[in-house]
CSV table of C-alpha atoms and ligand atoms in Angstrom, one decimal:
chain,number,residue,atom,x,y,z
A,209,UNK,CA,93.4,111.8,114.7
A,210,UNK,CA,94.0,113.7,117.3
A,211,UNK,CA,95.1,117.1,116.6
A,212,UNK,CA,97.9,119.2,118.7
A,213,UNK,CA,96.7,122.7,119.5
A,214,UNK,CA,99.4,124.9,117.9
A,215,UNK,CA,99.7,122.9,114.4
A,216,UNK,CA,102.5,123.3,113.2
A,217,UNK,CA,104.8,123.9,116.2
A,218,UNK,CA,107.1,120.4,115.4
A,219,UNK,CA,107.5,122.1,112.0
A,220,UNK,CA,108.7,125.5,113.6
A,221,UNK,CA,111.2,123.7,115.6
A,222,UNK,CA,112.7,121.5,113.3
A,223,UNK,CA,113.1,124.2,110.9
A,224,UNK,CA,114.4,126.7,113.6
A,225,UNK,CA,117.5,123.8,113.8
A,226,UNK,CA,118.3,123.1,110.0
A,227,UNK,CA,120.5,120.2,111.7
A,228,UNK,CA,117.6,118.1,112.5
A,229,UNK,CA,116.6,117.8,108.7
A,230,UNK,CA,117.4,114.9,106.9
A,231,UNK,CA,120.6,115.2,105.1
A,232,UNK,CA,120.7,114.8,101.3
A,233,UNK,CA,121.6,111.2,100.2
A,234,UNK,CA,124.9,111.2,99.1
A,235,UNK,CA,123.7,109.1,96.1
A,236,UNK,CA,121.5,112.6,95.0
A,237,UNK,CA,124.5,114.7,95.4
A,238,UNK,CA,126.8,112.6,93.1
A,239,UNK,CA,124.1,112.2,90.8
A,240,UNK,CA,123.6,116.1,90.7
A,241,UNK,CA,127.0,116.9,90.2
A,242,UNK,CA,126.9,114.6,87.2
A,243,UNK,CA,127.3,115.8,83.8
A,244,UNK,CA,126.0,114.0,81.0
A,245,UNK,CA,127.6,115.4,77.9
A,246,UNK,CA,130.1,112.8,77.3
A,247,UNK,CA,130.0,108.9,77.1
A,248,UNK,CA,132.0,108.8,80.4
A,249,UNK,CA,129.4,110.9,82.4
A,250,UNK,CA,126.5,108.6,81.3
A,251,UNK,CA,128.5,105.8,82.4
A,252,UNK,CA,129.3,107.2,85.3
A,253,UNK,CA,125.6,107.5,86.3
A,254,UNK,CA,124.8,104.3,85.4
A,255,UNK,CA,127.8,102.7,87.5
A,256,UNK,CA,126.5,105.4,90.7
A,257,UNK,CA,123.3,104.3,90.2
A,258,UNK,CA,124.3,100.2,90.1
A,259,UNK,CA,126.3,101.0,92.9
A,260,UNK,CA,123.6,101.8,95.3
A,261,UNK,CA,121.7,98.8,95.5
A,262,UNK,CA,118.2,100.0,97.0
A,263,UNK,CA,118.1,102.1,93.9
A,264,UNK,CA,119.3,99.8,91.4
A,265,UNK,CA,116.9,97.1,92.6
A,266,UNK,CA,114.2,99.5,91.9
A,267,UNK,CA,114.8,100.6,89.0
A,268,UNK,CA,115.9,96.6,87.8
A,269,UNK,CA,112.8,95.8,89.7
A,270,UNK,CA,110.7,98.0,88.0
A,271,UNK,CA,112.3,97.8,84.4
A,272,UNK,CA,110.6,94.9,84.5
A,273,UNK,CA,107.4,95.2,86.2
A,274,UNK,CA,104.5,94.6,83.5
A,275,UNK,CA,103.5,98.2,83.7
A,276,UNK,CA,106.5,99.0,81.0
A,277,UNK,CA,105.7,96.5,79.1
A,278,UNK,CA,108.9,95.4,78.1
A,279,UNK,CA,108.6,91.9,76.4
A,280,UNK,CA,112.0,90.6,77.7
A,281,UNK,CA,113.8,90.4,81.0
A,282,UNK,CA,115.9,93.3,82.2
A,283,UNK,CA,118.7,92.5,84.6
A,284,UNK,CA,120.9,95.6,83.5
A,285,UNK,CA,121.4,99.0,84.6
A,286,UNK,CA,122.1,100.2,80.8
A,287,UNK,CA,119.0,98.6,79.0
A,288,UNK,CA,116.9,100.1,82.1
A,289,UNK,CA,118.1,103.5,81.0
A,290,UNK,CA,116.9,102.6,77.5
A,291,UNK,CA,113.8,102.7,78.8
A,292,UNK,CA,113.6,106.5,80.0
A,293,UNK,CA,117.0,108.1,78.1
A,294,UNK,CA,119.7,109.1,80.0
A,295,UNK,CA,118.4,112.8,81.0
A,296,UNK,CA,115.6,111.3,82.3
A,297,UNK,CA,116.8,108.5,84.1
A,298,UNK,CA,119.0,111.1,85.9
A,299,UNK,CA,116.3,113.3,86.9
A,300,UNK,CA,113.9,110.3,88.0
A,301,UNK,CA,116.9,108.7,89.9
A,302,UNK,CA,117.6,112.1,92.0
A,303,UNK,CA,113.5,112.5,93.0
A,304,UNK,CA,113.5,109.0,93.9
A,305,UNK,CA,116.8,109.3,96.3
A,306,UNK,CA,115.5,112.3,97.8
A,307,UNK,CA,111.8,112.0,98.1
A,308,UNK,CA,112.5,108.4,99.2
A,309,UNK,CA,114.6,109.5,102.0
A,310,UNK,CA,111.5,111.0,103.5
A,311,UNK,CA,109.1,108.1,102.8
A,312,UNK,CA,109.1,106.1,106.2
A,313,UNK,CA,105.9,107.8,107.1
A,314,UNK,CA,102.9,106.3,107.2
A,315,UNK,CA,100.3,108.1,105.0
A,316,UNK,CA,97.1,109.6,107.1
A,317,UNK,CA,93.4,109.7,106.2
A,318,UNK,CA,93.8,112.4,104.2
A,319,UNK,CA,97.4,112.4,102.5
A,320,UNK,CA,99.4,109.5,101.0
A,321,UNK,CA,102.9,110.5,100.1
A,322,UNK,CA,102.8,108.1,96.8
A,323,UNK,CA,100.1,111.1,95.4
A,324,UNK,CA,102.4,113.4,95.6
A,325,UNK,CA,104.7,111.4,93.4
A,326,UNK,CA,101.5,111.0,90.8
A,327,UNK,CA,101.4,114.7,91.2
A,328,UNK,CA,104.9,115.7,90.4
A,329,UNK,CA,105.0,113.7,87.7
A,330,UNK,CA,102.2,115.0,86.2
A,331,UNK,CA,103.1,118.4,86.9
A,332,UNK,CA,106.9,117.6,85.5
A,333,UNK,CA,105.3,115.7,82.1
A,334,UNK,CA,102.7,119.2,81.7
A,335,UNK,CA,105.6,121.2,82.2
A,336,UNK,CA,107.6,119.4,79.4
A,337,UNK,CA,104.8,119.7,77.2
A,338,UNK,CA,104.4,123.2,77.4
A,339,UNK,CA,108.1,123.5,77.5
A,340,UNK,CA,108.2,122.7,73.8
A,341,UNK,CA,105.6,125.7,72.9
A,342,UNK,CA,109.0,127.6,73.8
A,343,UNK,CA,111.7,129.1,71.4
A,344,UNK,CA,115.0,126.6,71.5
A,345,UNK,CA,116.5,129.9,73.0
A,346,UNK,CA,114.6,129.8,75.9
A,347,UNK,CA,113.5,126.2,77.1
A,348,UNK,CA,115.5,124.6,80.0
A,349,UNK,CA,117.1,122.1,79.3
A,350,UNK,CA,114.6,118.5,79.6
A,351,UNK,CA,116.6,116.8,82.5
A,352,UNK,CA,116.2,120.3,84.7
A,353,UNK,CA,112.5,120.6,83.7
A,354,UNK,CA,112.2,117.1,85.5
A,355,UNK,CA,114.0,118.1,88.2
A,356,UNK,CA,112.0,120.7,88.6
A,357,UNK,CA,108.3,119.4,88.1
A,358,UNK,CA,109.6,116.0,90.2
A,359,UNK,CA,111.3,118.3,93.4
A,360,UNK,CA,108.7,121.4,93.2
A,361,UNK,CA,106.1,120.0,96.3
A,362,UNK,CA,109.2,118.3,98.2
A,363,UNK,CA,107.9,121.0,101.0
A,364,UNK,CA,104.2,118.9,101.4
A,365,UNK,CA,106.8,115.3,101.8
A,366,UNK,CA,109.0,117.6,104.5
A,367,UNK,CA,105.9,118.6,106.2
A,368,UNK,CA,104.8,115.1,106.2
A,369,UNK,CA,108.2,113.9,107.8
A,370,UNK,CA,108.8,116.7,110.2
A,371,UNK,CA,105.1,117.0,111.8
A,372,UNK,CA,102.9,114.4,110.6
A,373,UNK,CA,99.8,116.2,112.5
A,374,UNK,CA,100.5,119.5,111.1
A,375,UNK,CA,100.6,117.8,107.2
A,376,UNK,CA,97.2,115.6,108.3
A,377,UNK,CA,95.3,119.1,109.5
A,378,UNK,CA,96.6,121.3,106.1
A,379,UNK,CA,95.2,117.9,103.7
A,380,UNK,CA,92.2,117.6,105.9
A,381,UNK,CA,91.3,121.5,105.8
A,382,UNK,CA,92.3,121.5,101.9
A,383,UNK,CA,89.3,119.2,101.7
A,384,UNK,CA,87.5,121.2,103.6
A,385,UNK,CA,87.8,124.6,101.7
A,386,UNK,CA,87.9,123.5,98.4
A,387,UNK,CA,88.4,126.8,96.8
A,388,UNK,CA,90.4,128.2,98.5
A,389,UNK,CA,94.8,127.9,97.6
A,390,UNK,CA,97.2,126.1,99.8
A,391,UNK,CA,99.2,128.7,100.4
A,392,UNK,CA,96.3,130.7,102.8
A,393,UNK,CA,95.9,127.5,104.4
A,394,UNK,CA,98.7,127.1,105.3
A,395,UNK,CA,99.8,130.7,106.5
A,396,UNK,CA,96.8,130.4,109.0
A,397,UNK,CA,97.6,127.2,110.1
A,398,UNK,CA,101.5,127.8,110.7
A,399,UNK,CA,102.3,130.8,109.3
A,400,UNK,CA,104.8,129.4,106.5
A,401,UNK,CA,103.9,127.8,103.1
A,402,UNK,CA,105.1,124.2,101.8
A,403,UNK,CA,107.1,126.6,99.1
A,404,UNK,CA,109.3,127.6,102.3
A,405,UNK,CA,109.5,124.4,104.1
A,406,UNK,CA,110.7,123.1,100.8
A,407,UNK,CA,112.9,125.8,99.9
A,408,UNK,CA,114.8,125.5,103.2
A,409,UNK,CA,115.3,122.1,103.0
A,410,UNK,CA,117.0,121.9,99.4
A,411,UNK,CA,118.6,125.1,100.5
A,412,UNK,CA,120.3,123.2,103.2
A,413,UNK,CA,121.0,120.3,100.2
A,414,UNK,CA,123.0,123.3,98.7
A,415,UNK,CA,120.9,122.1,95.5
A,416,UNK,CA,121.0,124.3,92.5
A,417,UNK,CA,119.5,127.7,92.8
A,418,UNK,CA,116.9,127.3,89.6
A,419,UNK,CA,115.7,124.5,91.9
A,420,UNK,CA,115.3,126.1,95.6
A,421,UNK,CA,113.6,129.0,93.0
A,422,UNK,CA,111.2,126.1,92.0
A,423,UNK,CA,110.6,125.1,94.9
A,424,UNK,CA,110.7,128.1,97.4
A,425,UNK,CA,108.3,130.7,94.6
A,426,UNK,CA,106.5,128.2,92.9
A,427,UNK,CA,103.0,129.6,94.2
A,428,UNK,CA,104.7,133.5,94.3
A,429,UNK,CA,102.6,136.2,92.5
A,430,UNK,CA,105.6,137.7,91.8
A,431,UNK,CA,107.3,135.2,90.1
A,432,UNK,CA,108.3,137.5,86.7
A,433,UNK,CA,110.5,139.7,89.2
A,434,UNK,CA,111.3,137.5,92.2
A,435,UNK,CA,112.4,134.2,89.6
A,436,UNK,CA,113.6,136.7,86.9
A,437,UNK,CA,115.6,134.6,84.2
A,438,UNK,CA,114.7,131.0,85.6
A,439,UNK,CA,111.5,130.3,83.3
A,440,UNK,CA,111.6,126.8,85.1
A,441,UNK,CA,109.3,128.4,87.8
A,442,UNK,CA,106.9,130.2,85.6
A,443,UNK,CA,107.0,126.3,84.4
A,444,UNK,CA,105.8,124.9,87.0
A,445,UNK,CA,103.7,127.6,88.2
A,446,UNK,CA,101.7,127.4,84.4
A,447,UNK,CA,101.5,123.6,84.9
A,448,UNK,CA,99.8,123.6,88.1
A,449,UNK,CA,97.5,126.0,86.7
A,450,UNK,CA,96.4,124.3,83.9
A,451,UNK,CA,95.9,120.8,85.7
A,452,UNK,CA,92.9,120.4,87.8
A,453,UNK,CA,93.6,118.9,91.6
A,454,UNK,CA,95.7,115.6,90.3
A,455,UNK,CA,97.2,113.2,92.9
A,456,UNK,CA,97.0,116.2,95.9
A,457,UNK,CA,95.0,118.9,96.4
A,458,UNK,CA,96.4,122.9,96.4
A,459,UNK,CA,93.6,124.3,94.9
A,460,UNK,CA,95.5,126.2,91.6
A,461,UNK,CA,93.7,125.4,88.8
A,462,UNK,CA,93.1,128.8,87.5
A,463,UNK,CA,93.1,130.6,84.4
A,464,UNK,CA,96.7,131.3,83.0
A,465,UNK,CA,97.0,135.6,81.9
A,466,UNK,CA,98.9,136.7,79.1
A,467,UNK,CA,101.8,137.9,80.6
A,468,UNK,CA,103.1,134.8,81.7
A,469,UNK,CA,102.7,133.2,79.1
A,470,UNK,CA,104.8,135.5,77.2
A,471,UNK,CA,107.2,135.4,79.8
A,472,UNK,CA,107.9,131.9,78.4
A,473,UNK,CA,108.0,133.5,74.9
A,474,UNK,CA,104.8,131.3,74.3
A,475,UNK,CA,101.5,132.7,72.0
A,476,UNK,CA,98.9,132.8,74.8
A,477,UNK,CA,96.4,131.8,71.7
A,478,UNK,CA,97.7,128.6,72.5
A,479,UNK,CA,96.0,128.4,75.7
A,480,UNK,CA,93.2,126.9,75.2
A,481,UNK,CA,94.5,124.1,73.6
A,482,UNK,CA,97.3,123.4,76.4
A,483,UNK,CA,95.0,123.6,78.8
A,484,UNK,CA,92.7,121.3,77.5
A,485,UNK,CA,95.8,119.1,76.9
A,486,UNK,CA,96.9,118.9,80.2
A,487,UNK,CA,93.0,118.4,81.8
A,488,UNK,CA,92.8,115.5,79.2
A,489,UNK,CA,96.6,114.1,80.7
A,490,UNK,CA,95.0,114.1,84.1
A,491,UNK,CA,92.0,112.8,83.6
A,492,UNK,CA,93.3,110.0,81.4
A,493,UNK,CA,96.5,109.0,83.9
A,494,UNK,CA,93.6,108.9,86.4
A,495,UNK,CA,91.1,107.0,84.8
A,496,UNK,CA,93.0,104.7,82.1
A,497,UNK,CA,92.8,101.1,83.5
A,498,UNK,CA,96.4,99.5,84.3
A,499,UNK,CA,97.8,98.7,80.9
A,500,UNK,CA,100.2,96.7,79.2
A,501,UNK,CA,100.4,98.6,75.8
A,502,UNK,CA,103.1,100.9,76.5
A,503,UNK,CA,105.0,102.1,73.8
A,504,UNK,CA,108.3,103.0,73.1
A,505,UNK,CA,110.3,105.5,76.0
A,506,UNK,CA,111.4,107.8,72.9
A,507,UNK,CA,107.4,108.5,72.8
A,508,UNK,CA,107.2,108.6,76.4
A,509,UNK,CA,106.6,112.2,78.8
A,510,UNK,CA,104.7,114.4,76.0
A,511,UNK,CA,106.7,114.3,73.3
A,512,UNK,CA,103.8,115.3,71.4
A,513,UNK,CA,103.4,118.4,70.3
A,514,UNK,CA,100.5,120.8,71.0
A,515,UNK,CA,98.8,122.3,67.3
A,516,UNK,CA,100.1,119.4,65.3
A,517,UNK,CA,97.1,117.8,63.3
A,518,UNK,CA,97.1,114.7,64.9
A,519,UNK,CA,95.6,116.4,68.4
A,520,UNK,CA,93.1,118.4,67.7
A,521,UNK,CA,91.1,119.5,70.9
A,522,UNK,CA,87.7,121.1,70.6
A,523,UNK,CA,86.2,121.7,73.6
A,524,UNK,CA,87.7,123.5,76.3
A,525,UNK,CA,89.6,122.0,79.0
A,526,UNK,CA,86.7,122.0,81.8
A,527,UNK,CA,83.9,120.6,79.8
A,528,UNK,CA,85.6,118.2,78.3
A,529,UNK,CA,83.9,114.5,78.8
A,530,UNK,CA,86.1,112.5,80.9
A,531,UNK,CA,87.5,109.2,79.3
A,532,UNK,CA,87.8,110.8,75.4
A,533,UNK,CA,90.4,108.7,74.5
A,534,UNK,CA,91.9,111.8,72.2
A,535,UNK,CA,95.6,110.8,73.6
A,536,UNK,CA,95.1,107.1,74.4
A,537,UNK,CA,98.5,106.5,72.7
A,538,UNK,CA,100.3,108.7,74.2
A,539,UNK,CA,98.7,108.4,78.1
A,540,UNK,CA,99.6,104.9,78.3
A,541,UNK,CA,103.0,105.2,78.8
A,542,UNK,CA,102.2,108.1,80.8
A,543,UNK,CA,99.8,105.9,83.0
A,544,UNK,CA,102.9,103.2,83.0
A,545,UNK,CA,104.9,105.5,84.1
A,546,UNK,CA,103.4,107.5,86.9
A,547,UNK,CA,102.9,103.6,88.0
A,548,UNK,CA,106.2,103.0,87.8
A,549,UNK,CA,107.6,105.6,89.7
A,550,UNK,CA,104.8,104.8,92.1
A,551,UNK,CA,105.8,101.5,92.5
A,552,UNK,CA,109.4,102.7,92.5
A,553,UNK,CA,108.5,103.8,96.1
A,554,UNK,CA,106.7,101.3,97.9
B,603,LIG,FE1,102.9,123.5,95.5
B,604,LIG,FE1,102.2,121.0,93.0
């Protein structure tokens, strides 16, 4: 491909007029606003989300596609949701309606837009995992942890949409410098990070702050005083961390210090053994052939929890022999259902 000579410069402009971004799908809005406490709200998700037929058919679609192993058919918005739980559903519903609305890009030779969605799934399933190390006090709620870990790259699918040269030159220099974070990449190259494309765009969504926090400081290295009382960001920013390069490249995987992990309210002597959790998770959701044994949803999105006796890790994370099926039962679903959401979106 041929590339311009000032990448970048379709980015500057569309972000320079905030009116030339894609509006939000009224579908996410609703969905957003939605509160799931009471009978009537989960109903009322279920009816929004029947009511939008591209989304329903995809969820129907894919409630039923042998990936989640469902034995029977499912032709029903309420035994779809069975599948994932309501919160999840909700959060899973949202990323689809919004990422989706910037999916009529082709990918290029060195980015698909469906890895991203392998990515922030992974990212969002880590995050929930290490979530749970938390105090009760502290965690975020599960359905904003999804939102979170499903929303926090949206800036690399803007990019994509807005300037598809300027997102094929930062994925073909990422391969390139293999060591060497996104973020200075992407300064040189247009002198703005994915974190800020992002942020301005669900900004302009008028999404929830925790979330344009998410999205806008997710790479910050001041995230303890610039994200102060969101721990959703230190969430994410952990979780990229202790993942290798999964579905796209940004070059994070570094070790996690002990002040941000007690900014979670976590033991950092737990960070060997979450890190070599969440290598394992991505090396299995890579390598595990397409399965049908899927368990149950309630067992679903690393429900697990880290120290119990049942995983037991003992080497750590980046020595670890690829294909130890330590978590087999649990990556399955996990495999399902980053092919799921996958599917969800082509
Ligand atoms: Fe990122
Ligand atoms: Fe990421």
């Amino acid at each position: 491909m041929e590339i311009s000579r000032q990448p970048g410069s379709k980015l500057k402009l569309a972000l320079d007029n905030l009116g030339s971004l894609p509006a939000i799908p009224a579908i996410a809005q609703k969905l957003l606003a939605l509160q799931l406490d009471t009978e009537a709200g989960e109903a009322q998700m279920l009816a929004l989300i029947e009511q939008d037929p591209q989304l329903f058919a995809r969820v129907i679609g894919l409630a039923n596609s042998s990936a989640m192993g469902v034995g029977r058919k499912i032709n029903d918005i309420q035994s779809a949701a069975m599948l994932l739980g309501m919160k999840r559903l909700k959060a899973v519903a949202i990323g689809i309606a919004t990422m989706s609305k910037m999916d009529n890009q082709p990918a290029v030779k060195n980015f698909d837009p469906h890895d991203l969605w392998s990515h922030s799934m992974t990212v969002a399933i880590v995050m929930n995992m290490v979530s749970r190390e938390m105090p009760k006090r502290v965690r975020p709620d599960e359905n904003q942890i999804f939102l979170a870990g499903l929303l926090h790259d949206i800036g690399l699918m803007a990019l994509h949409f807005l300037d598809l040269e300027a997102s094929e030159e930062l994925h073909h220099q990422l391969r390139l410098q293999p060591r060497r974070p996104i973020c200075d990449i992407e300064m040189e190259l247009f002198g703005m990070t994915h974190g800020h494309i992002g942020a301005q765009l669900v900004q302009h969504w008028q999404l929830p702050k925790e979330i344009i926090e998410v999205v806008g400081l997710h790479h910050s290295h001041d995230i303890a005083d610039m994200a102060l009382g969101n721990p959703l960001v230190r969430l994410v920013n952990i979780a990229e961390k202790l993942l290798p390069d999964f579905g796209i490249s940004e070059h994070t995987y570094e070790a996690v210090n002990e002040s941000e992990w007690y900014e979670l309210c976590i033991d950092p002597a737990l960070a060997e053994e979450l890190s070599a959790s969440a290598n394992e998770l991505a090396i299995q959701v890579v390598q595990l052939p397409d399965t049908h044994d899927v368990a149950q949803p309630e067992v679903m999105l690393g429900q697990r929890k880290v120290g119990q006796q049942t995983i037991r890790h003992a080497a750590p994370a980046v020595s670890r022999p690829a294909g130890k099926p330590v978590f087999s039962m649990m990556l399955a679903p996990v495999k399902a259902l980053v092919k799921w959401i996958n599917g969800l979106l082509r």
